[in-house]
Short mmCIF file of C-alpha atoms and ligand atoms in Angstrom, two decimals:
data_model
loop_
_atom_site.label_atom_id
_atom_site.label_comp_id
_atom_site.label_asym_id
_atom_site.label_seq_id
_atom_site.Cartn_x
_atom_site.Cartn_y
_atom_site.Cartn_z
CA MET A 22 314.19 110.27 53.39
CA ALA A 23 313.00 111.06 56.89
CA MET A 24 314.74 108.89 59.44
CA TYR A 25 312.95 107.79 62.57
CA GLY A 26 310.79 110.90 62.93
CA GLN A 27 313.79 113.24 62.78
CA PRO A 28 314.17 115.50 59.77
CA ASP A 29 317.45 115.45 57.96
CA LEU A 30 318.15 118.05 55.34
CA ARG A 31 316.38 116.27 52.51
CA GLU A 32 313.15 116.44 54.44
CA VAL A 33 313.70 120.10 55.18
CA ILE A 34 314.30 120.75 51.47
CA PHE A 35 311.09 118.92 50.68
CA ALA A 36 309.11 120.99 53.17
CA LEU A 37 310.58 124.22 51.89
CA GLU A 38 309.73 123.28 48.31
CA GLY A 39 306.18 122.55 49.41
CA ASP A 40 305.95 126.07 50.82
CA GLY A 41 307.55 127.43 47.68
CA MET A 42 310.01 129.18 49.97
CA ALA A 43 313.41 127.80 49.24
CA SER A 44 315.59 129.60 46.78
CA GLN A 45 317.41 127.48 44.25
CA LYS A 46 320.70 128.51 45.86
CA LEU A 47 319.61 127.30 49.28
CA ARG A 48 318.29 124.04 47.82
CA ASP A 49 321.60 123.43 46.07
CA PHE A 50 323.53 124.21 49.22
CA LEU A 51 321.44 121.81 51.30
CA GLU A 52 321.78 119.10 48.68
CA SER A 53 325.53 119.52 48.73
CA ILE A 54 325.66 119.34 52.54
CA ASN A 55 323.54 116.22 52.45
CA GLY A 56 325.96 114.67 49.95
CA LYS A 57 329.02 115.63 51.97
CA PHE A 58 327.70 114.00 55.14
CA ASP A 59 326.01 111.02 53.55
CA PHE A 60 327.29 107.64 54.70
CA THR A 61 325.55 105.07 52.57
CA THR A 62 325.13 101.34 53.11
CA GLU A 63 327.83 100.86 50.50
CA ASP A 64 330.15 103.23 52.41
CA MET A 65 329.54 101.17 55.56
CA ARG A 66 330.32 97.90 53.77
CA ARG A 67 333.50 99.31 52.27
CA MET A 68 334.54 100.62 55.65
CA VAL A 69 334.15 97.18 57.26
CA GLN A 70 336.53 95.67 54.69
CA SER A 71 339.16 98.35 55.09
CA PHE A 72 338.78 98.28 58.88
CA HIS A 73 339.56 94.57 58.85
CA LEU A 74 342.73 95.19 56.84
CA GLU A 75 343.80 97.84 59.33
CA MET A 76 343.02 95.53 62.28
CA GLY A 77 345.14 92.76 60.75
CA ASN A 78 348.03 95.16 60.09
CA GLY A 79 347.83 96.57 63.61
CA LEU A 80 347.83 93.10 65.21
CA SER A 81 350.90 92.10 63.20
CA GLY A 82 352.85 95.24 64.05
CA ARG A 83 352.63 96.55 60.47
CA LYS A 84 351.80 100.17 59.67
CA SER A 85 348.15 100.87 60.45
CA SER A 86 345.91 103.68 61.67
CA LEU A 87 344.59 101.17 64.25
CA LYS A 88 347.13 100.69 67.03
CA MET A 89 345.58 97.41 68.28
CA LEU A 90 347.13 97.58 71.75
CA PRO A 91 347.19 94.39 73.84
CA ALA A 92 345.71 95.05 77.30
CA PHE A 93 347.34 92.10 79.11
CA VAL A 94 344.11 91.03 80.71
CA ASP A 95 341.19 88.83 79.71
CA ARG A 96 337.54 89.51 80.51
CA ALA A 97 336.14 88.79 83.96
CA THR A 98 334.70 85.55 85.29
CA GLY A 99 332.33 87.15 87.80
CA LYS A 100 334.21 85.57 90.69
CA GLU A 101 336.57 88.49 91.26
CA LYS A 102 336.37 89.85 94.78
CA GLY A 103 337.66 92.62 97.06
CA HIS A 104 337.84 96.36 97.76
CA PHE A 105 339.53 98.64 95.29
CA VAL A 106 340.25 102.30 94.73
CA ALA A 107 339.74 103.22 91.09
CA LEU A 108 341.01 106.32 89.31
CA ASP A 109 339.51 107.61 86.09
CA LEU A 110 341.44 110.08 83.95
CA GLY A 111 340.44 110.85 80.41
CA GLY A 112 337.76 113.51 80.13
CA THR A 113 337.05 116.87 81.67
CA ASN A 114 336.72 115.39 85.17
CA PHE A 115 339.07 113.25 87.16
CA ARG A 116 337.27 110.73 89.37
CA VAL A 117 338.25 108.64 92.36
CA ILE A 118 335.96 105.75 93.21
CA GLN A 119 335.84 103.14 95.92
CA VAL A 120 334.46 99.85 94.63
CA GLU A 121 333.55 96.58 96.26
CA LEU A 122 333.27 93.34 94.24
CA ASP A 123 331.36 90.55 95.96
CA GLY A 124 332.70 87.60 93.93
CA ARG A 125 329.21 86.81 92.59
CA GLY A 126 329.01 89.25 89.70
CA HIS A 127 327.87 92.24 91.76
CA ALA A 128 329.82 95.44 92.08
CA ARG A 129 329.05 98.25 94.49
CA VAL A 130 330.40 101.77 94.22
CA ASN A 131 330.77 102.98 97.81
CA HIS A 132 332.09 106.49 97.20
CA THR A 133 332.79 108.70 94.20
CA GLY A 134 334.83 111.89 94.13
CA LYS A 135 334.69 114.12 91.07
CA PHE A 136 337.34 116.76 90.42
CA VAL A 137 337.22 119.19 87.51
CA ILE A 138 340.63 119.25 85.83
CA PRO A 139 341.61 122.90 85.36
CA ASN A 140 342.58 123.76 81.78
CA ALA A 141 345.99 124.89 82.98
CA VAL A 142 346.59 121.41 84.44
CA MET A 143 345.42 119.59 81.31
CA ARG A 144 347.77 121.66 79.24
CA GLY A 145 350.55 122.29 81.76
CA THR A 146 353.33 119.91 82.77
CA GLY A 147 353.05 116.21 83.54
CA THR A 148 354.22 116.88 87.10
CA GLN A 149 351.35 119.33 87.61
CA LEU A 150 348.89 116.81 86.23
CA PHE A 151 350.03 113.91 88.41
CA ASN A 152 350.30 116.15 91.49
CA PHE A 153 346.70 117.18 90.86
CA ILE A 154 345.74 113.49 90.69
CA ALA A 155 347.52 112.66 93.96
CA GLN A 156 346.05 115.71 95.66
CA SER A 157 342.55 114.68 94.56
CA ILE A 158 343.06 111.15 95.91
CA GLU A 159 344.17 112.64 99.23
CA LYS A 160 341.06 114.86 99.36
CA PHE A 161 338.85 111.88 98.55
CA ILE A 162 340.40 109.76 101.32
CA LEU A 163 340.03 112.54 103.87
CA ARG A 164 336.47 113.41 102.80
CA TYR A 165 335.19 109.85 103.18
CA GLU A 166 337.53 108.96 106.05
CA ILE A 167 338.77 105.93 104.17
CA GLU A 168 341.15 103.73 106.15
CA LEU A 169 343.85 102.57 103.76
CA GLU A 170 345.07 99.09 104.56
CA LYS A 171 348.63 98.20 103.77
CA LYS A 172 348.80 97.56 100.02
CA SER A 173 345.33 98.87 99.20
CA LYS A 174 344.80 97.94 95.58
CA LEU A 175 344.31 100.67 93.03
CA GLY A 176 343.12 100.42 89.44
CA PHE A 177 344.02 103.27 87.09
CA THR A 178 341.79 103.98 84.10
CA PHE A 179 343.87 106.05 81.74
CA SER A 180 341.83 106.79 78.64
CA PHE A 181 344.57 107.43 76.12
CA PRO A 182 346.65 105.15 73.89
CA ILE A 183 349.17 103.33 76.06
CA ASP A 184 351.75 100.78 75.06
CA GLN A 185 351.71 98.02 77.66
CA LYS A 186 354.01 95.08 78.30
CA ASN A 187 352.06 94.05 81.38
CA ILE A 188 349.01 95.10 83.36
CA VAL A 189 350.87 97.34 85.82
CA SER A 190 352.68 99.68 83.49
CA GLY A 191 352.16 101.53 80.24
CA ILE A 192 353.82 104.14 78.11
CA LEU A 193 351.76 107.01 76.75
CA ILE A 194 351.95 106.95 72.94
CA ASN A 195 350.21 110.28 72.34
CA TRP A 196 347.64 112.52 73.96
CA THR A 197 344.12 112.96 72.57
CA LYS A 198 341.00 114.98 73.47
CA GLY A 199 342.79 118.26 74.05
CA PHE A 200 345.29 117.05 76.67
CA THR A 201 348.83 118.28 76.07
CA ALA A 202 350.58 117.97 79.46
CA THR A 203 354.30 117.93 78.75
CA GLY A 204 356.79 115.22 79.69
CA VAL A 205 354.26 112.38 79.72
CA ILE A 206 354.47 111.04 76.16
CA GLY A 207 357.02 108.23 76.18
CA ALA A 208 356.89 107.88 79.97
CA ASN A 209 355.42 105.10 82.11
CA VAL A 210 352.26 106.69 83.53
CA VAL A 211 352.12 104.25 86.46
CA LYS A 212 355.57 105.37 87.54
CA LEU A 213 354.49 109.00 87.31
CA LEU A 214 351.42 108.19 89.40
CA GLU A 215 353.43 106.29 92.02
CA GLU A 216 355.94 109.09 92.36
CA ALA A 217 353.15 111.61 92.87
CA ILE A 218 351.20 109.55 95.40
CA ARG A 219 354.38 108.97 97.40
CA LYS A 220 354.88 112.72 97.60
CA TYR A 221 351.44 112.98 99.16
CA GLY A 222 352.19 110.28 101.73
CA LEU A 223 349.90 107.66 100.18
CA GLU A 224 352.48 104.85 100.28
CA ASN A 225 349.89 102.27 101.29
CA ILE A 226 348.36 102.37 97.84
CA GLN A 227 349.60 99.77 95.40
CA VAL A 228 348.81 100.11 91.69
CA ALA A 229 347.35 96.75 90.67
CA ALA A 230 346.17 97.57 87.13
CA LEU A 231 346.35 100.13 84.37
CA ALA A 232 343.62 100.00 81.75
CA ASN A 233 341.98 101.99 79.00
CA ASP A 234 338.35 103.06 79.64
CA THR A 235 337.07 100.72 76.89
CA VAL A 236 338.76 97.82 78.68
CA GLY A 237 337.04 98.98 81.87
CA ALA A 238 333.66 98.96 80.12
CA LEU A 239 334.22 95.42 78.79
CA ALA A 240 335.50 94.18 82.16
CA ALA A 241 332.60 95.74 84.08
CA LYS A 242 329.95 94.22 81.83
CA SER A 243 331.62 90.83 81.53
CA TYR A 244 331.64 90.66 85.35
CA GLU A 245 327.87 90.08 85.11
CA ASP A 246 327.43 88.93 81.50
CA PRO A 247 329.67 86.16 80.09
CA ASP A 248 328.69 87.05 76.49
CA CYS A 249 330.31 90.45 76.69
CA ASP A 250 333.27 90.64 74.32
CA VAL A 251 333.33 94.27 73.13
CA GLY A 252 333.73 97.49 75.13
CA ILE A 253 333.07 100.90 73.56
CA ILE A 254 333.15 104.54 74.60
CA PHE A 255 331.07 107.16 72.81
CA GLY A 256 331.80 110.24 74.88
CA THR A 257 334.25 113.13 74.68
CA GLY A 258 336.34 110.72 72.60
CA THR A 259 335.56 107.35 71.07
CA ASN A 260 337.25 103.98 71.09
CA ALA A 261 336.63 100.23 71.30
CA CYS A 262 338.29 97.10 72.60
CA TYR A 263 337.38 93.46 72.07
CA ARG A 264 338.42 89.95 73.07
CA GLU A 265 341.05 88.45 70.80
CA LYS A 266 342.74 85.05 70.63
CA THR A 267 346.33 85.66 71.79
CA ALA A 268 347.50 83.54 68.85
CA ASN A 269 346.15 86.26 66.51
CA ILE A 270 348.13 89.02 68.19
CA LEU A 271 351.17 88.34 66.05
CA LYS A 272 353.15 91.25 67.42
CA LEU A 273 353.22 89.75 70.95
CA LYS A 274 356.70 88.50 71.74
CA ASN A 275 355.82 85.47 73.89
CA PRO A 276 352.15 84.71 73.40
CA VAL A 277 350.57 82.14 75.68
CA SER A 278 347.40 80.37 74.68
CA GLY A 279 344.08 81.91 75.55
CA HIS A 280 342.45 85.28 75.04
CA MET A 281 343.36 88.84 75.69
CA ILE A 282 341.53 92.13 75.34
CA VAL A 283 342.88 94.35 72.56
CA ASN A 284 342.37 98.11 72.54
CA THR A 285 341.82 99.09 68.90
CA GLU A 286 342.15 102.89 69.41
CA TRP A 287 339.60 103.20 66.61
CA GLY A 288 339.34 106.98 67.05
CA ASN A 289 342.46 107.17 64.92
CA TYR A 290 341.01 105.15 62.01
CA SER A 291 341.87 107.24 58.99
CA LYS A 292 340.22 105.68 55.93
CA ILE A 293 336.88 107.50 55.91
CA LYS A 294 336.50 110.11 53.22
CA SER A 295 336.43 113.51 54.86
CA ASN A 296 334.81 116.70 53.62
CA GLU A 297 335.98 120.32 53.79
CA TYR A 298 334.37 120.81 57.23
CA ASP A 299 336.14 117.77 58.69
CA ASP A 300 339.42 119.03 57.26
CA LYS A 301 338.93 122.54 58.56
CA LEU A 302 338.12 121.23 62.02
CA ASP A 303 341.10 118.89 61.98
CA ARG A 304 343.50 121.67 61.06
CA ALA A 305 342.37 123.75 64.03
CA THR A 306 342.97 121.00 66.63
CA ASN A 307 346.19 120.42 68.53
CA ASN A 308 346.53 116.97 66.95
CA PRO A 309 345.98 117.56 63.20
CA GLY A 310 345.96 114.42 61.06
CA ARG A 311 345.24 112.24 64.10
CA GLN A 312 342.01 110.82 65.53
CA ARG A 313 340.20 111.48 62.25
CA MET A 314 337.32 109.11 62.97
CA GLU A 315 336.99 110.45 66.51
CA LYS A 316 336.63 113.93 65.03
CA MET A 317 333.61 112.74 62.97
CA ILE A 318 331.94 110.95 65.84
CA SER A 319 332.64 112.10 69.33
CA GLY A 320 331.24 114.65 71.74
CA MET A 321 334.31 116.84 71.76
CA TYR A 322 333.97 117.58 68.03
CA LEU A 323 330.43 117.12 66.65
CA GLY A 324 329.22 120.53 67.79
CA GLU A 325 332.17 122.19 66.11
CA VAL A 326 331.53 120.36 62.81
CA ALA A 327 327.94 121.65 62.93
CA ARG A 328 329.12 125.14 63.80
CA LEU A 329 331.37 125.23 60.74
CA VAL A 330 328.44 124.33 58.48
CA LEU A 331 326.18 126.83 60.21
CA SER A 332 328.78 129.58 59.90
CA ASP A 333 328.81 129.05 56.14
CA MET A 334 325.02 129.23 56.08
CA ILE A 335 324.95 132.40 58.17
CA ARG A 336 327.53 134.01 55.90
CA SER A 337 325.41 133.19 52.84
CA LYS A 338 322.27 134.39 54.65
CA PHE A 339 320.64 130.97 54.25
CA ILE A 340 319.83 130.92 57.94
CA PHE A 341 319.12 133.59 60.58
CA ALA A 342 319.10 136.20 57.82
CA GLY A 343 316.78 138.55 59.68
CA CYS A 344 318.64 138.27 63.00
CA LYS A 345 322.05 139.04 64.32
CA ALA A 346 323.67 135.67 64.63
CA ARG A 347 327.21 134.48 64.99
CA PHE A 348 328.52 131.29 66.38
CA SER A 349 332.14 131.66 67.30
CA LYS A 350 334.60 128.77 67.65
CA GLY A 351 333.73 126.37 70.43
CA ASN A 352 330.38 128.07 71.17
CA PHE A 353 328.12 125.46 69.69
CA LYS A 354 328.68 122.26 71.65
CA THR A 355 327.49 118.74 71.05
CA ARG A 356 325.12 119.11 73.99
CA HIS A 357 323.49 122.04 72.15
CA MET A 358 323.04 119.83 69.08
CA ALA A 359 321.41 117.26 71.34
CA LEU A 360 319.07 119.88 72.74
CA VAL A 361 318.16 121.07 69.24
CA GLU A 362 317.44 117.52 68.09
CA SER A 363 315.37 116.76 71.16
CA ASP A 364 312.81 119.42 70.20
CA LYS A 365 309.75 117.51 68.96
CA SER A 366 307.34 120.45 69.14
CA LYS A 367 305.58 121.57 65.97
CA ASP A 368 306.84 125.14 66.27
CA LEU A 369 310.27 124.12 67.52
CA ILE A 370 309.85 126.23 70.64
CA LYS A 371 312.66 124.62 72.59
CA ILE A 372 315.07 125.61 69.82
CA GLU A 373 313.57 129.08 69.78
CA GLY A 374 314.19 129.41 73.52
CA TYR A 375 317.74 128.18 73.18
CA LEU A 376 318.49 130.66 70.38
CA GLU A 377 316.91 133.52 72.32
CA GLY A 378 319.21 132.64 75.19
CA LEU A 379 322.11 133.27 72.80
CA GLY A 380 320.64 136.60 71.79
CA ILE A 381 319.45 135.27 68.41
CA LEU A 382 315.94 136.72 68.37
CA ASP A 383 313.10 136.63 65.85
CA THR A 384 314.06 133.38 64.19
CA THR A 385 311.68 131.93 61.65
CA HIS A 386 310.36 128.37 61.66
CA GLU A 387 312.53 127.77 58.60
CA ASP A 388 315.66 128.88 60.50
CA ARG A 389 314.90 126.46 63.31
CA ALA A 390 314.05 123.57 60.98
CA LEU A 391 317.29 124.15 59.09
CA LEU A 392 319.28 124.17 62.31
CA LYS A 393 317.70 120.90 63.37
CA GLY A 394 318.27 119.40 59.93
CA VAL A 395 321.97 120.31 59.96
CA CYS A 396 322.41 118.76 63.41
CA ARG A 397 320.58 115.64 62.33
CA THR A 398 322.66 115.25 59.17
CA ILE A 399 325.89 115.41 61.15
CA SER A 400 324.82 113.20 64.07
CA ARG A 401 323.35 110.68 61.66
CA ARG A 402 326.67 110.31 59.87
CA ALA A 403 328.35 109.90 63.27
CA ALA A 404 325.96 107.10 64.22
CA ARG A 405 326.33 105.32 60.86
CA ILE A 406 330.12 105.45 60.99
CA SER A 407 329.84 104.11 64.56
CA ALA A 408 327.64 101.26 63.34
CA ALA A 409 330.15 100.34 60.62
CA ALA A 410 332.93 100.36 63.21
CA ILE A 411 330.92 98.13 65.58
CA SER A 412 330.12 95.80 62.72
CA SER A 413 333.82 95.65 61.81
CA VAL A 414 334.87 94.58 65.29
CA VAL A 415 332.12 92.02 65.79
CA THR A 416 332.48 90.46 62.33
CA TRP A 417 336.25 90.28 62.83
CA MET A 418 335.58 87.89 65.73
CA ASP A 419 332.59 86.18 64.17
CA PRO A 420 332.15 86.83 60.40
CA LYS A 421 328.63 85.40 60.14
CA LEU A 422 327.47 86.73 63.50
CA ARG A 423 326.55 83.23 64.64
CA ALA A 424 327.22 83.70 68.36
CA LYS A 425 325.74 86.11 70.85
CA HIS A 426 327.77 89.22 71.53
CA THR A 427 327.14 91.73 74.25
CA VAL A 428 328.66 95.09 73.45
CA ALA A 429 329.23 97.20 76.56
CA ILE A 430 328.92 100.91 75.80
CA ASP A 431 329.65 103.86 78.05
CA GLY A 432 329.74 107.60 77.37
CA THR A 433 327.40 110.58 77.35
CA LEU A 434 326.92 110.69 73.61
CA TYR A 435 325.48 107.19 73.60
CA GLU A 436 323.53 107.76 76.78
CA LYS A 437 322.06 111.16 76.03
CA TYR A 438 322.14 112.07 72.34
CA PRO A 439 318.62 111.73 70.88
CA ASN A 440 318.35 108.84 68.41
CA PHE A 441 322.07 108.05 68.39
CA ARG A 442 321.48 104.51 69.63
CA ARG A 443 318.45 103.95 67.40
CA THR A 444 320.33 105.05 64.32
CA ILE A 445 323.18 102.65 65.12
CA VAL A 446 320.78 99.76 65.67
CA ALA A 447 318.96 100.51 62.40
CA ALA A 448 322.25 100.68 60.49
CA LEU A 449 323.37 97.35 61.94
CA ARG A 450 320.10 95.84 60.72
CA GLU A 451 320.75 97.38 57.32
CA LEU A 452 324.13 95.60 57.24
CA HIS A 453 323.26 92.26 58.78
CA GLY A 454 319.49 91.79 58.70
CA ASP A 455 318.15 89.51 61.44
CA ALA A 456 321.64 88.30 62.37
CA ALA A 457 322.20 91.73 63.93
CA LYS A 458 319.78 90.74 66.69
CA ARG A 459 322.35 88.47 68.29
CA THR A 460 324.60 91.48 68.87
CA LYS A 461 323.21 93.26 71.89
CA LEU A 462 324.20 96.85 72.56
CA THR A 463 324.01 97.55 76.29
CA GLN A 464 324.81 100.61 78.23
CA VAL A 465 327.24 100.16 81.07
CA LYS A 466 327.29 102.80 83.73
CA ASP A 467 330.55 103.60 85.42
CA GLY A 468 332.58 101.16 83.36
CA SER A 469 335.75 103.11 84.11
CA GLY A 470 335.27 102.82 87.86
CA ILE A 471 333.90 99.33 88.31
CA GLY A 472 335.72 98.00 85.27
CA VAL A 473 339.22 98.87 86.35
CA ALA A 474 338.49 97.39 89.80
CA VAL A 475 337.51 94.18 88.01
CA VAL A 476 340.69 94.37 85.90
CA ALA A 477 342.73 94.88 89.08
CA ALA A 478 341.02 91.87 90.63
CA VAL A 479 341.60 89.68 87.57
CA ALA A 480 345.25 90.78 87.56
CA SER A 481 345.65 90.18 91.30
CA ARG A 482 344.57 86.60 90.77
CA GLY A 483 347.70 86.33 88.66
CA LYS A 484 345.89 85.91 85.34
CA SER A 485 347.34 87.58 82.25
CA ARG A 486 349.66 89.79 84.31
CA SER A 487 352.21 89.65 81.59
CA VAL A 488 352.79 87.64 78.51
C1 BGC B 528 341.50 107.82 73.38
C2 BGC B 528 341.13 106.42 73.82
C3 BGC B 528 339.91 106.47 74.71
C4 BGC B 528 338.78 107.23 74.03
C5 BGC B 528 337.53 107.33 74.89
C6 BGC B 528 340.29 108.53 72.78
O1 BGC B 528 340.61 109.86 72.50
O2 BGC B 528 342.54 107.78 72.44
O3 BGC B 528 342.20 105.79 74.49
O4 BGC B 528 339.50 105.16 74.99
O5 BGC B 528 339.22 108.52 73.71
O6 BGC B 528 337.76 107.95 76.09
#
């Protein structure tokens, strides 16, 4: 069935049959790919049930693929106020941001500094990584001539699983997204940051909050929208947090009444049936067996899943048979999939141009339609798994979806990937009918910057500092 004007493989098969062009072998292959990446309504429903079991286990401290990490902060009230420096570590860039909160639900980003993290630093030692961070803060301060007051408050967005006992410290549980810096797992990342900034003479800075990027997204949106109770990232990696009753977080030692944000670390959810391409991709990563859902959804991996399928097709001469084509590992990125899927022209000329740029000349219309169909099949599964995950989190809080929920979403995949959002919305309708309308998916820009400033402000008011 054609989905929302975008062909998936079944539509391509149909078109090829119409032209009498497809060989039986190709048709069988496409059917099998379609089956391997199908994620039916029934699959989504089953996933919601199993996700709930995993959430419950994680909250109680039992074995679970969902870590369910308490964030030691509640959402914002909109009244938070002040100037903050925010750090954002978690993707290919490290960012330093100066943020001003006016106490009336408005946040202003005054300055942003973006620093590309060299591969050697990402995969070197922890000391190198934190020195790089401190050095970048120093550059930022000098570039914008920022006067640091005594005890300038800093919020640190650290987009990896951290075990927190309070808002100003956290122990790295494991790296994700290709980071492997040594000596950080098991250490308190705030301490590592403080040691590094002291070396660079930045003693005036005081770390006021440590938060995951999902928590930042939720905090940033809730600063202006009191219905916001979920924060999600669909970017290089994927994850979600939500607002939980502290009484439900059974693993907390001394729970006080009220609410707290919980970071699910859903990228590690492991109960989705994988196919041979998922398994092959997983084996080639530096964290095999981990982040299995992330590897089916997020920007760091989707392109590679598609490349593995395409490589099989090239080998069997189902695609690009008349041309010299090879996609080597890491060459086909998620942004290339997005470009391919964005081509709405009849002759698929954008795709043709892209392939020519790679030296793949003389492609046929069939080649290009197949390429687009493969991308669509894989991104569609990603969006439907995402929808099931969103549904799981929202129905955990509100089984019948009676209340309004604003879901704050940040990340390039959500922002830029053609039809990703639409496919999620359609799948949520498939699951919940009209009730899905009360769950509003909104994009939040710069959640990691503004959000962690809001978290620092909430924490500075003495709320939820530690439980
Ligand atoms: C990390 C999460 C993070 C997500 C999005 C995942 O790989 O484990 O902590 O929130 O990426 O950046």
